[in-house]
């Protein structure tokens, strides 16, 4: 039985990477044209959402989203969520219609094909470089001025699988305060269980998302950063803890 599971998990992982590549190959000319100018990013975003939905569908991951507060079309936000799986990127793209830009680690730019577009459309950060972290704020300002939203996984990476929710970094909350972006906390309930970073694991299943009530940042002083960071983390943590009951 264990041998059968290993074969399934191996094929399932290989299939995931095939699904990542196929839509990119099919849409490559249009994707390439859309990254030639920053003002064309909304068109790239539409195709990125198609890519994400194809992967989730092909992997057998239907989604169910519950909203405590609706996201307004045409408004800029700071989207934050817990980070446990490679599918977090696809899930975020599939459920959010407002064009946004990921702030993510530069290491993902090394992934073949995916990395080509990732490094040209996302805001990359080298967490070991203070200069790189400062550049994030400048690039984010440009994107926000273009009417886009920002998405950051505030744990700063994928924690060990024994950790329910890691401590949050300051970056997302500092950006949100400086640019007065409403913070939209989201809980991804099932990504770790369905498709974690452990190679021999995973299965099709429902991916549930809870979009929590937003945290407003207008007219807040810089000290509010620490307060809102903990409040947002507590909201997501409480939702994850409910799954354990």
PDB file of N, CA and C in Angstrom, residues 82-84 155 158-167 192 233 237 240 244:
ATOM      1  N   UNK A  82      -1.754  33.261   5.375  1.00  0.00           N
ATOM      2  CA  UNK A  82      -0.778  32.272   5.841  1.00  0.00           C
ATOM      3  C   UNK A  82      -0.175  31.554   4.645  1.00  0.00           C
ATOM      4  N   UNK A  83       1.073  31.092   4.813  1.00  0.00           N
ATOM      5  CA  UNK A  83       1.837  30.528   3.682  1.00  0.00           C
ATOM      6  C   UNK A  83       2.291  29.119   4.022  1.00  0.00           C
ATOM      7  N   UNK A  84       1.756  28.137   3.297  1.00  0.00           N
ATOM      8  CA  UNK A  84       2.066  26.740   3.615  1.00  0.00           C
ATOM      9  C   UNK A  84       2.348  25.876   2.402  1.00  0.00           C
ATOM     10  N   UNK A 155       4.611  35.787   6.820  1.00  0.00           N
ATOM     11  CA  UNK A 155       5.498  34.926   7.598  1.00  0.00           C
ATOM     12  C   UNK A 155       6.932  34.981   7.072  1.00  0.00           C
ATOM     13  N   UNK A 158       7.915  29.865   4.074  1.00  0.00           N
ATOM     14  CA  UNK A 158       7.063  28.749   4.496  1.00  0.00           C
ATOM     15  C   UNK A 158       7.648  28.142   5.761  1.00  0.00           C
ATOM     16  N   UNK A 159       6.914  28.180   6.877  1.00  0.00           N
ATOM     17  CA  UNK A 159       7.454  27.647   8.128  1.00  0.00           C
ATOM     18  C   UNK A 159       7.494  26.128   8.124  1.00  0.00           C
ATOM     19  N   UNK A 160       8.168  25.573   9.106  1.00  0.00           N
ATOM     20  CA  UNK A 160       8.177  24.131   9.290  1.00  0.00           C
ATOM     21  C   UNK A 160       6.739  23.626   9.423  1.00  0.00           C
ATOM     22  N   UNK A 161       6.493  22.424   8.930  1.00  0.00           N
ATOM     23  CA  UNK A 161       5.117  21.923   8.897  1.00  0.00           C
ATOM     24  C   UNK A 161       4.524  21.716  10.285  1.00  0.00           C
ATOM     25  N   UNK A 162       5.359  21.682  11.309  1.00  0.00           N
ATOM     26  CA  UNK A 162       4.853  21.552  12.674  1.00  0.00           C
ATOM     27  C   UNK A 162       4.341  22.882  13.223  1.00  0.00           C
ATOM     28  N   UNK A 163       4.640  23.983  12.517  1.00  0.00           N
ATOM     29  CA  UNK A 163       4.235  25.326  12.953  1.00  0.00           C
ATOM     30  C   UNK A 163       2.898  25.684  12.313  1.00  0.00           C
ATOM     31  N   UNK A 164       1.914  25.976  13.152  1.00  0.00           N
ATOM     32  CA  UNK A 164       0.591  26.326  12.630  1.00  0.00           C
ATOM     33  C   UNK A 164       0.608  27.674  11.933  1.00  0.00           C
ATOM     34  N   UNK A 165       1.246  28.664  12.550  1.00  0.00           N
ATOM     35  CA  UNK A 165       1.377  29.992  11.951  1.00  0.00           C
ATOM     36  C   UNK A 165       2.603  30.665  12.548  1.00  0.00           C
ATOM     37  N   UNK A 166       3.550  31.020  11.708  1.00  0.00           N
ATOM     38  CA  UNK A 166       4.794  31.623  12.180  1.00  0.00           C
ATOM     39  C   UNK A 166       4.576  33.097  12.535  1.00  0.00           C
ATOM     40  N   UNK A 167       5.574  33.691  13.195  1.00  0.00           N
ATOM     41  CA  UNK A 167       5.522  35.127  13.472  1.00  0.00           C
ATOM     42  C   UNK A 167       5.519  35.905  12.167  1.00  0.00           C
ATOM     43  N   UNK A 192      -1.922  23.320   3.190  1.00  0.00           N
ATOM     44  CA  UNK A 192      -0.873  22.487   3.790  1.00  0.00           C
ATOM     45  C   UNK A 192      -1.272  21.015   3.754  1.00  0.00           C
ATOM     46  N   UNK A 233      -2.448  38.756  12.671  1.00  0.00           N
ATOM     47  CA  UNK A 233      -1.968  37.391  12.930  1.00  0.00           C
ATOM     48  C   UNK A 233      -2.939  36.632  13.827  1.00  0.00           C
ATOM     49  N   UNK A 237      -4.715  33.149  13.009  1.00  0.00           N
ATOM     50  CA  UNK A 237      -4.395  32.051  13.921  1.00  0.00           C
ATOM     51  C   UNK A 237      -5.659  31.454  14.537  1.00  0.00           C
ATOM     52  N   UNK A 240      -7.366  29.241  12.027  1.00  0.00           N
ATOM     53  CA  UNK A 240      -6.666  27.967  11.850  1.00  0.00           C
ATOM     54  C   UNK A 240      -6.877  27.055  13.061  1.00  0.00           C
ATOM     55  N   UNK A 244      -8.705  22.737  14.265  1.00  0.00           N
ATOM     56  CA  UNK A 244      -8.148  21.674  15.110  1.00  0.00           C
ATOM     57  C   UNK A 244      -9.143  21.179  16.157  1.00  0.00           C
TER      58      UNK A 244
END
